[in-house]
Coordinates of C-alpha atoms and ligand atoms in Angstrom, one line a residue:
M40 CA -6.0 2.5 6.7
C41 CA -5.4 4.4 9.9
G42 CA -2.0 4.6 11.4
I43 CA -1.1 4.1 15.0
V44 CA 1.8 4.9 17.2
A45 CA 2.8 4.7 20.8
C46 CA 5.9 5.5 22.7
I47 CA 7.4 5.5 26.1
I48 CA 10.6 7.5 26.2
K49 CA 12.9 9.6 28.4
D50 CA 11.8 13.0 27.3
K51 CA 8.5 14.7 26.3
A52 CA 6.5 12.3 24.2
A53 CA 4.1 14.4 22.3
P54 CA 6.6 15.9 19.8
V55 CA 8.0 12.5 19.1
L56 CA 4.4 11.1 18.6
L57 CA 3.6 13.8 16.2
D58 CA 6.7 13.3 14.1
C59 CA 6.0 9.5 14.1
V60 CA 2.4 9.9 13.1
Q61 CA 3.3 12.4 10.4
R62 CA 5.4 9.6 8.8
L63 CA 2.2 7.5 8.8
E64 CA 0.0 10.0 7.1
Y65 CA 0.1 7.9 3.9
R66 CA -2.2 5.5 5.8
G67 CA -5.0 8.1 6.4
Y68 CA -5.6 11.8 6.8
D69 CA -9.1 12.4 7.8
S70 CA -8.1 13.4 11.3
V71 CA -5.4 13.1 13.9
G72 CA -5.1 12.8 17.6
I73 CA -2.5 12.3 20.4
A74 CA -3.0 11.3 24.0
T75 CA -0.3 11.4 26.6
L76 CA -0.1 10.4 30.3
S77 CA 1.3 12.5 33.1
G78 CA -0.8 11.8 36.1
D79 CA -4.0 12.3 34.0
I80 CA -4.6 11.7 30.4
Y81 CA -4.3 14.6 28.1
I82 CA -5.7 14.5 24.6
K83 CA -5.6 16.8 21.5
K84 CA -7.4 15.6 18.4
N85 CA -9.3 17.1 15.5
E86 CA -10.5 16.4 11.9
G87 CA -8.3 17.4 9.0
K88 CA -4.8 16.8 7.8
I89 CA -2.0 16.8 10.3
D90 CA -0.4 20.1 9.4
D91 CA -3.7 21.8 9.6
V92 CA -4.7 20.4 13.0
Q93 CA -1.2 21.0 14.3
K94 CA -1.4 24.7 13.2
K95 CA -4.7 25.1 15.1
L96 CA -4.1 23.0 18.2
D97 CA -0.3 22.6 18.7
L98 CA -0.7 18.8 19.3
T99 CA 2.7 18.9 21.0
D100 CA 1.6 20.9 23.8
I101 CA 0.7 18.2 26.2
P102 CA 2.9 16.7 29.0
G103 CA 4.2 13.3 29.7
N104 CA 6.9 11.0 28.5
M105 CA 4.5 8.4 27.1
G106 CA 1.5 8.3 24.9
I107 CA -0.3 7.1 21.8
A108 CA -1.3 8.7 18.4
H109 CA -3.5 8.1 15.4
V110 CA -4.2 9.2 11.9
R111 CA -7.6 8.2 10.7
W112 CA -9.0 6.7 7.5
A113 CA -12.8 6.7 8.4
T114 CA -14.6 3.4 8.4
H115 CA -17.4 3.9 11.0
G116 CA -18.5 7.5 11.7
L117 CA -17.8 10.6 9.7
P118 CA -14.3 12.1 9.7
T119 CA -15.2 14.6 12.5
G120 CA -13.4 15.8 15.6
K121 CA -15.6 13.8 17.9
N122 CA -14.8 10.6 15.9
A123 CA -11.0 11.3 15.8
H124 CA -8.9 8.9 18.0
P125 CA -7.8 8.6 20.7
H126 CA -11.0 7.4 22.3
T127 CA -11.5 7.2 26.0
D128 CA -13.6 5.4 28.6
C129 CA -16.3 7.2 30.8
K130 CA -13.9 8.6 33.2
K131 CA -11.2 9.5 30.7
R132 CA -8.7 7.3 32.6
I133 CA -8.1 5.0 29.6
A134 CA -7.2 6.0 26.1
V135 CA -7.1 3.8 22.9
V136 CA -6.0 4.2 19.3
H137 CA -7.1 1.5 16.9
N138 CA -6.6 0.3 13.3
G139 CA -9.1 -2.2 12.0
I140 CA -12.8 -2.8 12.2
I141 CA -14.8 -4.1 15.1
E142 CA -17.6 -6.0 13.4
N143 CA -19.7 -6.6 16.5
Y144 CA -19.4 -3.1 17.8
N145 CA -23.2 -2.3 17.7
E146 CA -23.9 -5.3 19.8
L147 CA -21.1 -4.6 22.3
K148 CA -22.1 -0.9 22.4
T149 CA -25.7 -1.7 23.3
I150 CA -24.5 -4.1 26.1
L151 CA -22.1 -1.4 27.5
Q152 CA -24.7 1.3 27.2
N153 CA -27.1 -0.9 29.2
E154 CA -24.4 -1.2 31.8
G155 CA -24.3 2.6 32.1
H156 CA -21.3 3.4 29.8
I157 CA -21.6 6.8 28.0
F158 CA -20.4 7.0 24.4
T159 CA -19.3 10.1 22.8
S160 CA -18.5 9.2 19.3
D161 CA -19.9 7.2 16.3
T162 CA -16.9 5.0 16.0
D163 CA -16.6 1.2 16.4
T164 CA -13.3 1.9 18.3
E165 CA -14.9 3.5 21.3
V166 CA -16.2 0.1 22.6
I167 CA -12.6 -0.8 23.4
P168 CA -11.9 1.7 26.1
H169 CA -15.3 1.0 27.7
L170 CA -14.6 -2.7 27.6
I171 CA -11.1 -2.2 29.2
E172 CA -12.8 0.1 31.8
K173 CA -15.4 -2.7 32.5
Y174 CA -12.7 -5.3 33.1
M175 CA -10.4 -2.9 35.0
E176 CA -13.4 -2.0 37.3
M177 CA -13.7 -5.9 38.1
G178 CA -10.1 -5.6 39.6
N179 CA -7.9 -6.5 36.6
G180 CA -4.9 -4.5 35.6
L181 CA -4.6 -2.7 32.2
E182 CA -2.8 -5.8 30.6
V183 CA -5.4 -8.4 31.7
A184 CA -8.4 -6.0 31.1
S185 CA -7.1 -5.3 27.5
R186 CA -6.7 -9.0 26.9
L187 CA -10.2 -9.7 28.1
A188 CA -11.6 -6.8 26.0
T189 CA -10.2 -8.4 22.8
K190 CA -11.8 -11.6 23.6
D191 CA -15.1 -9.9 23.3
I192 CA -14.3 -8.3 20.1
Q193 CA -14.9 -9.7 16.6
G194 CA -13.0 -8.2 13.7
S195 CA -9.6 -6.8 13.0
Y196 CA -7.4 -4.7 15.2
A197 CA -4.2 -3.2 16.0
I198 CA -4.7 -1.4 19.3
A199 CA -2.5 0.6 21.6
A200 CA -3.9 1.5 25.1
I201 CA -2.9 3.5 28.1
S202 CA -4.4 4.0 31.6
A203 CA -3.9 6.8 34.1
D204 CA -4.3 4.2 36.8
E205 CA -1.2 2.3 35.5
P206 CA 1.2 4.9 34.5
N207 CA 4.5 3.8 32.7
K208 CA 2.7 1.1 30.8
I209 CA 1.5 0.8 27.1
I210 CA -0.3 -2.2 25.8
G211 CA -0.4 -3.1 22.1
I212 CA -2.3 -6.0 20.7
R213 CA -2.8 -7.2 17.2
K214 CA -5.3 -9.3 15.1
E215 CA -5.2 -9.0 11.4
S216 CA -3.9 -5.4 11.3
P217 CA -0.3 -4.7 11.3
L218 CA 1.6 -3.7 14.5
I219 CA 5.3 -3.6 15.2
V220 CA 7.3 -3.0 18.3
G221 CA 10.4 -0.6 18.0
I222 CA 13.1 -1.2 20.5
G223 CA 15.4 1.8 21.1
E224 CA 17.8 2.7 23.9
N225 CA 15.7 2.9 26.9
E226 CA 12.7 3.9 24.7
F227 CA 10.1 1.7 23.1
F228 CA 7.6 2.1 20.3
L229 CA 4.5 0.6 18.8
A230 CA 3.7 1.6 15.2
S231 CA 1.5 0.3 12.4
D232 CA 4.5 0.4 10.0
V233 CA 8.3 0.7 10.0
P234 CA 8.7 4.3 8.5
A235 CA 7.0 5.8 11.5
I236 CA 9.8 5.0 13.8
L237 CA 13.0 4.7 11.7
E238 CA 14.3 8.0 13.1
H239 CA 14.3 6.3 16.5
T240 CA 15.3 2.7 16.0
K241 CA 15.9 0.0 13.5
N242 CA 15.2 -2.9 15.9
V243 CA 11.9 -4.2 15.3
I244 CA 9.7 -7.1 16.5
Y245 CA 6.8 -8.0 14.3
L246 CA 3.7 -9.0 16.2
D247 CA 1.6 -11.9 14.9
D248 CA -2.2 -12.3 15.3
N249 CA -3.3 -12.6 18.8
E250 CA -0.1 -11.3 20.3
M251 CA 0.4 -8.5 22.7
A252 CA 3.3 -6.3 23.7
V253 CA 3.6 -4.7 27.1
L254 CA 5.9 -1.7 27.0
D255 CA 7.4 0.2 30.0
L256 CA 10.6 2.0 30.6
D257 CA 12.5 -1.2 31.4
G258 CA 11.7 -2.9 28.2
V259 CA 9.1 -4.9 26.1
V260 CA 7.5 -8.2 27.0
I261 CA 5.7 -10.1 24.2
K262 CA 2.9 -12.4 25.3
D263 CA 0.2 -14.4 23.6
I264 CA -3.4 -13.6 24.2
D265 CA -3.6 -15.9 27.2
G266 CA -0.7 -14.1 28.9
N267 CA 2.1 -16.7 28.2
V268 CA 5.5 -14.9 27.5
L269 CA 6.9 -15.3 24.0
D270 CA 10.4 -15.3 22.7
K271 CA 10.3 -13.2 19.6
E272 CA 13.1 -12.4 17.1
I273 CA 14.4 -8.8 16.9
N274 CA 14.8 -7.8 13.2
I275 CA 17.2 -5.2 12.0
I276 CA 15.7 -2.9 9.4
E277 CA 17.8 -2.1 6.4
W278 CA 15.7 1.1 5.5
T279 CA 17.1 4.4 6.6
A280 CA 15.1 7.4 7.8
D281 CA 16.3 9.4 4.7
M282 CA 14.6 7.0 2.4
A283 CA 11.3 8.1 3.9
E284 CA 12.0 11.8 3.3
K285 CA 11.0 13.8 0.4
G286 CA 14.7 14.4 -0.5
G287 CA 14.2 17.8 -2.1
Y288 CA 11.2 16.8 -4.2
N289 CA 7.9 18.5 -3.8
H290 CA 6.0 15.2 -3.4
F291 CA 7.0 11.6 -2.3
M292 CA 5.3 10.5 -5.5
L293 CA 7.7 12.5 -7.7
K294 CA 10.7 11.4 -5.7
E295 CA 9.5 7.8 -6.0
I296 CA 9.0 8.0 -9.8
H297 CA 12.5 9.3 -10.1
E298 CA 14.0 6.6 -8.0
Q299 CA 12.7 3.9 -10.4
P300 CA 16.0 3.2 -12.4
E301 CA 17.9 2.8 -9.1
V302 CA 15.0 0.5 -7.7
I303 CA 15.2 -1.8 -10.8
R304 CA 19.0 -2.1 -10.3
N305 CA 18.4 -3.0 -6.6
T306 CA 15.8 -5.4 -7.4
L307 CA 17.8 -7.1 -10.0
M308 CA 20.3 -8.0 -7.4
E309 CA 17.7 -10.4 -6.0
Y310 CA 18.1 -12.8 -8.9
P311 CA 20.3 -15.3 -7.1
E312 CA 17.8 -15.5 -4.2
I313 CA 15.0 -15.9 -6.8
E314 CA 16.9 -18.9 -8.3
N315 CA 17.2 -20.3 -4.9
V316 CA 13.5 -20.1 -4.3
V317 CA 12.7 -21.6 -7.8
S318 CA 15.2 -24.5 -7.0
T319 CA 12.9 -25.6 -4.2
F320 CA 9.7 -25.6 -6.2
P321 CA 7.9 -28.9 -7.0
E322 CA 6.4 -29.3 -10.5
F323 CA 3.4 -27.0 -11.1
N324 CA 0.8 -27.3 -13.9
R325 CA -1.0 -24.0 -13.1
I326 CA 0.0 -20.6 -11.8
C327 CA -2.6 -18.3 -10.1
F328 CA -1.7 -14.6 -9.4
V329 CA -3.6 -13.0 -6.7
A330 CA -3.4 -9.2 -6.0
C331 CA -5.3 -5.9 -5.7
G332 CA -5.1 -2.6 -7.6
T333 CA -1.6 -1.8 -9.1
S334 CA -0.3 -5.1 -7.8
Y335 CA -3.1 -6.7 -9.8
H336 CA -1.8 -5.0 -12.9
A337 CA 1.7 -6.3 -12.4
S338 CA 0.1 -9.8 -12.1
L339 CA -1.5 -9.4 -15.5
V340 CA 2.0 -8.8 -17.0
G341 CA 2.8 -12.1 -15.2
K342 CA 0.1 -13.9 -16.9
Y343 CA 1.3 -12.8 -20.3
L344 CA 4.8 -13.6 -19.5
F345 CA 4.2 -17.0 -17.9
E346 CA 1.9 -18.2 -20.6
T347 CA 4.1 -17.0 -23.5
M348 CA 7.5 -18.0 -22.0
L349 CA 6.6 -21.0 -19.9
G350 CA 3.5 -22.3 -21.5
I351 CA 2.0 -22.8 -18.0
P352 CA -1.7 -21.9 -17.8
T353 CA -1.9 -18.8 -15.6
D354 CA -4.7 -17.0 -14.1
V355 CA -4.9 -13.6 -12.5
V356 CA -7.5 -13.2 -9.7
L357 CA -8.5 -10.1 -7.8
A358 CA -7.8 -10.9 -4.0
S359 CA -11.3 -9.8 -3.1
E360 CA -12.8 -12.4 -5.6
F361 CA -10.3 -15.2 -4.8
I362 CA -12.8 -17.1 -2.6
F363 CA -14.6 -18.2 -5.9
S364 CA -11.3 -19.8 -7.2
E365 CA -10.7 -22.0 -4.2
G366 CA -12.3 -25.0 -5.8
A367 CA -9.9 -25.0 -8.6
L368 CA -6.7 -25.0 -6.3
N369 CA -4.6 -28.2 -5.8
A370 CA -1.1 -29.1 -4.8
K371 CA 0.1 -28.6 -8.5
T372 CA -1.0 -24.9 -8.4
L373 CA 1.6 -22.2 -7.5
V374 CA -0.3 -19.2 -6.0
I375 CA 1.7 -16.0 -6.3
L376 CA 0.5 -13.2 -4.2
I377 CA 1.7 -9.7 -5.1
S378 CA 1.4 -7.0 -2.6
Q379 CA 3.6 -3.8 -1.8
S380 CA 2.5 -3.7 1.8
G381 CA 2.2 -7.4 2.5
E382 CA -0.9 -6.3 4.7
T383 CA -3.7 -5.9 2.3
A384 CA -6.7 -7.5 3.9
D385 CA -8.2 -9.1 0.8
T386 CA -4.8 -10.5 -0.2
L387 CA -4.1 -11.9 3.2
R388 CA -7.4 -13.6 3.2
A389 CA -6.7 -15.2 -0.1
L390 CA -3.3 -16.2 1.2
K391 CA -4.9 -18.1 4.1
I392 CA -7.2 -19.9 1.7
A393 CA -4.4 -20.8 -0.8
N394 CA -2.2 -21.9 2.0
T395 CA -4.5 -24.9 2.7
K396 CA -4.5 -26.3 -0.8
S397 CA -1.4 -25.0 -2.8
E398 CA 2.1 -23.8 -2.7
T399 CA 2.3 -20.1 -2.1
L400 CA 4.7 -17.4 -3.0
A401 CA 4.5 -13.8 -1.9
I402 CA 6.2 -10.9 -3.8
V403 CA 6.3 -8.1 -1.2
N404 CA 8.0 -4.9 -0.5
V405 CA 7.6 -4.5 3.3
L406 CA 10.1 -6.7 5.1
G407 CA 8.5 -8.7 7.9
S408 CA 5.0 -7.9 6.9
T409 CA 2.2 -10.5 7.5
A410 CA 2.2 -12.0 3.9
T411 CA 6.0 -12.6 4.2
R412 CA 5.4 -14.6 7.3
E413 CA 2.5 -16.6 6.0
A414 CA 3.5 -17.6 2.5
D415 CA 5.6 -20.7 1.8
H416 CA 8.1 -18.7 -0.2
V417 CA 8.9 -15.0 -0.3
I418 CA 10.6 -12.7 -2.8
Y419 CA 11.3 -9.1 -1.8
T420 CA 10.9 -6.2 -4.2
R421 CA 13.8 -3.9 -3.2
A422 CA 11.9 -0.6 -3.7
G423 CA 12.5 0.9 -0.2
P424 CA 9.7 2.6 1.6
E425 CA 7.0 3.8 -0.7
I426 CA 5.0 6.8 1.0
G427 CA 3.0 8.2 -1.9
V428 CA -0.4 6.6 -1.9
A429 CA -0.1 5.9 -5.6
A430 CA 2.1 3.0 -6.2
T431 CA 4.9 3.7 -8.7
K432 CA 8.4 2.3 -7.9
T433 CA 7.0 -0.7 -6.2
Y434 CA 5.0 -1.5 -9.4
V435 CA 8.1 -1.6 -11.5
S436 CA 9.9 -3.6 -8.8
Q437 CA 7.2 -6.1 -8.8
L438 CA 7.4 -6.3 -12.6
T439 CA 11.1 -6.8 -12.4
C440 CA 10.5 -9.7 -9.7
I441 CA 8.0 -11.2 -12.0
Y442 CA 10.4 -11.2 -15.0
M443 CA 13.1 -12.6 -13.0
L444 CA 10.9 -15.3 -11.7
A445 CA 9.9 -16.3 -15.2
I446 CA 13.6 -16.2 -16.4
A447 CA 14.7 -18.4 -13.4
M448 CA 11.8 -20.9 -14.0
D449 CA 12.6 -20.9 -17.9
G450 CA 16.5 -20.5 -17.8
N451 CA 16.2 -17.7 -20.4
N452 CA 19.5 -15.7 -19.6
N453 CA 19.1 -13.7 -22.7
L454 CA 16.0 -11.9 -21.3
L455 CA 18.0 -11.3 -18.0
E456 CA 20.6 -9.4 -19.9
K457 CA 18.0 -7.3 -21.6
L458 CA 16.5 -6.5 -18.2
Q459 CA 19.8 -5.0 -17.1
K460 CA 19.2 -2.2 -19.8
V461 CA 15.8 -1.3 -18.4
P462 CA 17.1 1.3 -15.9
G463 CA 18.8 3.2 -18.8
F464 CA 15.5 3.2 -20.7
M465 CA 13.8 4.6 -17.7
K466 CA 16.3 7.3 -17.2
N467 CA 15.7 8.4 -20.8
A468 CA 11.9 8.3 -20.3
L469 CA 12.3 10.5 -17.1
A470 CA 14.3 13.0 -19.2
R471 CA 11.0 13.6 -21.2
E472 CA 9.6 15.3 -18.0
D473 CA 9.4 18.9 -19.4
H474 CA 7.5 17.6 -22.5
I475 CA 5.1 15.7 -20.4
I476 CA 4.5 18.8 -18.2
Q477 CA 3.3 20.6 -21.4
I478 CA 1.0 17.7 -22.3
A479 CA -0.3 17.8 -18.7
K480 CA -1.2 21.5 -19.1
K481 CA -3.0 20.8 -22.3
Y482 CA -5.1 18.0 -21.0
K483 CA -5.7 19.0 -17.4
N484 CA -9.3 20.0 -17.8
S485 CA -10.4 16.8 -19.5
T486 CA -13.2 15.1 -17.8
D487 CA -12.8 11.6 -19.3
F488 CA -9.7 9.8 -20.6
F489 CA -9.1 6.5 -22.4
F490 CA -5.8 4.5 -22.2
F491 CA -5.3 1.4 -24.5
G492 CA -2.8 -1.0 -25.5
R493 CA -2.5 -4.7 -26.6
G494 CA -0.8 -7.7 -25.1
F495 CA 2.0 -6.6 -22.7
S496 CA 0.8 -2.9 -23.1
Y497 CA -2.8 -3.7 -21.9
P498 CA -1.8 -3.8 -18.2
T499 CA 0.2 -0.6 -18.8
A500 CA -3.0 1.1 -20.1
L501 CA -4.9 -0.2 -17.0
E502 CA -2.2 1.1 -14.7
G503 CA -2.1 4.5 -16.5
A504 CA -5.8 4.8 -16.2
L505 CA -5.7 3.9 -12.5
K506 CA -3.0 6.5 -11.7
L507 CA -4.9 9.1 -13.4
K508 CA -8.2 8.3 -11.5
E509 CA -6.7 8.1 -8.1
I510 CA -4.5 11.2 -8.1
T511 CA -6.4 13.7 -10.5
Y512 CA -10.0 12.6 -10.0
I513 CA -10.6 12.5 -13.8
H514 CA -12.7 9.6 -15.0
A515 CA -10.4 7.2 -16.8
E516 CA -10.8 3.8 -18.5
G517 CA -8.1 1.5 -19.4
Y518 CA -8.8 -1.0 -22.3
A519 CA -7.4 -3.7 -24.3
A520 CA -7.2 -1.9 -27.7
G521 CA -9.0 -4.7 -29.5
E522 CA -11.9 -4.3 -27.1
L523 CA -12.8 -0.7 -28.0
K524 CA -15.1 -1.4 -30.8
H525 CA -17.1 -3.9 -28.7
G526 CA -18.6 -1.1 -26.8
P527 CA -16.5 1.8 -25.5
L528 CA -15.9 3.4 -28.9
A529 CA -19.4 4.8 -28.5
L530 CA -18.0 7.0 -25.8
I531 CA -15.3 8.5 -28.0
D532 CA -15.7 12.1 -29.3
D533 CA -13.7 15.3 -29.6
D534 CA -13.7 15.9 -25.9
V535 CA -12.0 12.5 -25.1
P536 CA -8.2 12.3 -25.1
V537 CA -7.0 8.8 -25.8
L538 CA -3.5 7.6 -24.6
A539 CA -2.3 4.8 -26.8
V540 CA 0.6 2.6 -25.8
V541 CA 2.2 1.4 -28.9
P542 CA 5.7 0.0 -28.5
P543 CA 7.3 -1.5 -31.5
G544 CA 6.7 -5.3 -31.9
D545 CA 4.2 -7.8 -33.1
R546 CA 1.1 -5.8 -31.8
H547 CA 2.2 -2.5 -33.2
D548 CA 0.3 -2.4 -36.5
K549 CA -3.0 -3.7 -35.1
T550 CA -2.9 -1.1 -32.2
L551 CA -2.1 1.6 -34.7
S552 CA -5.3 0.7 -36.6
N553 CA -7.1 1.1 -33.3
V554 CA -5.5 4.6 -32.9
E555 CA -6.9 5.5 -36.4
E556 CA -10.3 4.3 -35.4
V557 CA -10.6 6.5 -32.4
K558 CA -8.9 9.5 -34.3
A559 CA -11.6 9.1 -37.0
R560 CA -14.1 9.7 -34.2
G561 CA -12.5 13.0 -33.2
A562 CA -10.4 11.9 -30.2
S563 CA -7.1 13.6 -29.4
I564 CA -4.4 11.1 -29.5
I565 CA -1.4 10.9 -27.0
G566 CA 0.9 8.4 -28.5
V567 CA 3.5 6.6 -26.4
G568 CA 5.9 4.7 -28.5
S569 CA 9.2 4.6 -30.2
S570 CA 10.7 8.0 -30.9
E571 CA 11.5 6.6 -34.3
D572 CA 7.9 5.6 -35.0
A573 CA 6.9 7.9 -37.8
A574 CA 3.5 6.3 -38.4
L575 CA 2.5 6.8 -34.7
R576 CA 3.8 10.3 -34.8
L577 CA 1.6 11.0 -37.8
E578 CA -1.5 9.8 -36.0
S579 CA -0.8 11.5 -32.7
D580 CA -1.7 15.0 -31.5
D581 CA 1.0 14.6 -28.8
I582 CA 3.8 12.0 -28.7
I583 CA 6.0 10.7 -25.9
G584 CA 8.9 9.1 -27.6
M585 CA 10.7 6.1 -25.9
D586 CA 13.9 4.4 -26.9
N587 CA 13.5 2.4 -30.1
D588 CA 15.2 -0.6 -28.8
I589 CA 12.8 -1.3 -25.9
S590 CA 11.4 -4.8 -26.8
E591 CA 7.7 -5.4 -26.5
I592 CA 8.2 -8.0 -23.8
L593 CA 10.0 -5.6 -21.5
S594 CA 8.0 -2.5 -22.4
P595 CA 5.7 -2.6 -19.4
I596 CA 8.5 -1.4 -17.1
P597 CA 9.8 1.7 -18.9
Y598 CA 6.5 2.6 -20.7
V599 CA 4.6 3.2 -17.3
V600 CA 7.1 5.9 -16.5
P601 CA 5.5 8.6 -18.7
L602 CA 2.0 7.6 -17.7
Q603 CA 3.0 8.1 -14.0
L604 CA 4.5 11.5 -14.8
L605 CA 1.4 12.7 -16.8
S606 CA -0.9 11.7 -14.0
Y607 CA 1.4 13.4 -11.4
Y608 CA 1.6 16.8 -13.4
I609 CA -2.2 16.8 -14.2
S610 CA -2.7 16.4 -10.5
I611 CA -0.4 19.3 -9.7
E612 CA -2.2 21.3 -12.4
R613 CA -5.5 20.7 -10.8
G614 CA -4.3 21.7 -7.4
I615 CA -4.5 18.2 -5.8
D616 CA -1.9 16.8 -3.4
P617 CA -0.9 13.6 -5.3
D618 CA 0.5 12.1 -2.1
K619 CA -2.8 12.2 -0.4
P620 CA -5.7 11.6 -2.7
K621 CA -9.1 11.9 -1.3
N622 CA -10.8 8.8 0.1
L623 CA -7.6 6.7 -0.4
A624 CA -5.1 5.2 2.0
K625 CA -1.8 3.5 1.1
C626 CA -2.6 0.2 2.8
V627 CA -6.1 -1.3 2.8
T628 CA -6.2 -3.4 5.9
V629 CA -10.1 -3.9 6.0
E630 CA -11.9 -6.1 3.5
Ligands
M6R108 O1 0.0 -3.1 -0.8 P1 -0.7 -3.8 -2.0 O2 0.1 -3.9 -3.2 O3 -1.4 -5.1 -1.6 O4 -2.0 -2.7 -2.3 C1 -2.9 -3.0 -3.3 C2 -3.5 -1.8 -3.7 O5 -4.3 -1.3 -2.7 C3 -2.5 -0.8 -4.3 O6 -1.8 -1.4 -5.3 C4 -3.3 0.4 -4.9 O7 -4.1 0.1 -6.0 C5 -2.2 1.4 -5.3 N1 -2.0 2.4 -4.1 C6 -2.7 2.4 -6.3 O8 -1.7 3.2 -6.7

């Protein structure tokens, strides 16, 4: 949801800003822009992906040792050149980049226009430089003017601002949109996310809501929105710059799929920490998972697990719908928020509500993100930076944390032992890649797809369908297999491939009957099940064989791997960039 960067360094800023903003491209790719300061403000910006704009404009060809940059995921105003950030005031003496939404921008724009300000874009952001201009004209410096501007604004924002009238200063302010401060050696950064600046520093301060950072060549001062200086902790980031590179793969998504066995191993090392967290829990009589998208699918596995293993009533609520669950919360409810980014606006809103009534636990990948600072307890998924928009390795690490949490709450060490074998099962699934490429070629022109499974395989079916939708643009539905004949069976005919997730176990035979039902209506079957499952092989047009000793309860982790690969390769066959699917951004920081 837009990425912002700012830096003040010893050398030329534009190439550094370009490099940093390229590392944020997973947050948005409608347009890109850079502004630097060297006496005057210099701006280059346009619509399109960064590489294309760079080829046309050479964004690095502007002077100065400080500046700001932006990649956009459009909210207000079309993704055009004029709406690309940075935006400026009337005299082009102030430049601003922004991530978030200014809810009262129409009202502010009208007031500013009546006061004589000239607007040149359709964005909500443009009110910010004009407000700063207004307050600077009243005699305030950039810092105070920026603070006053944010007091007029309703909504969410991470802002970086510079002014030609106050060279050598960058202001960053945050409210409900992520913003970090990077502290290098005599160089300082602002960024929406850690991977943007890993190449330059691993020392990071996380800004909280209504805090601002004032950067100059001598250092950084953090203040609250009333100007009081704050003493903030500097965090050392463990991630390396290499982790956010493609490492020889064509796409981040493929690299991240292949990293999954190692990710599970790293995440399993969190078990003692999870036991610590569990040891502090009071007694609960209800669990409520809250999440969006892929993280919601991981939560569904949590529901099956917690209810079957622990017998604790467990609900799963979409974060955007959580407000309706508020009335049912109490001190005996554990609310578990699952989020890769820890910055998803709907999830953070739900966390705020849950914190007032219940104990909260956040399972998050990004260290220091807002959810980790606001929840009562935190468990980290050790997946490393995930750059591909489609969640892959973070999904399986979320699942691993959920299993470990259930095991720690239940004391079932037998399942913990079985979890150790999952990386090996995943490796074997990855070894089916060539076969999956052939299946992708066969089904690449399909217009509709069905995925189904029962019990623990139902979330896998949902996740397979989501992956296919988001990176291939093929319409896909994920269903609980038993639900098919309650409506969707009417849609099945010869043109519709059905991917059936059928691991060995209690649900196997019933799911196989569902396979027969859709086959009888002409569907082509892609069966995903044990390589020793002769019955499934017989029913399937194509089969993806998994290790026979994967138990049903643990199947969600290894069984999602072939579904991720299938989507990836269909995306490639269709000429789509799976790392940057249209209309989507990695982190959804607006509600
Ligand atoms: O960062 P979060 O886990 O809170 O993000 C939630 C969803 O936006 C996310 O899982 C999304 O559905 C995935 N990128 C899909 O692959």
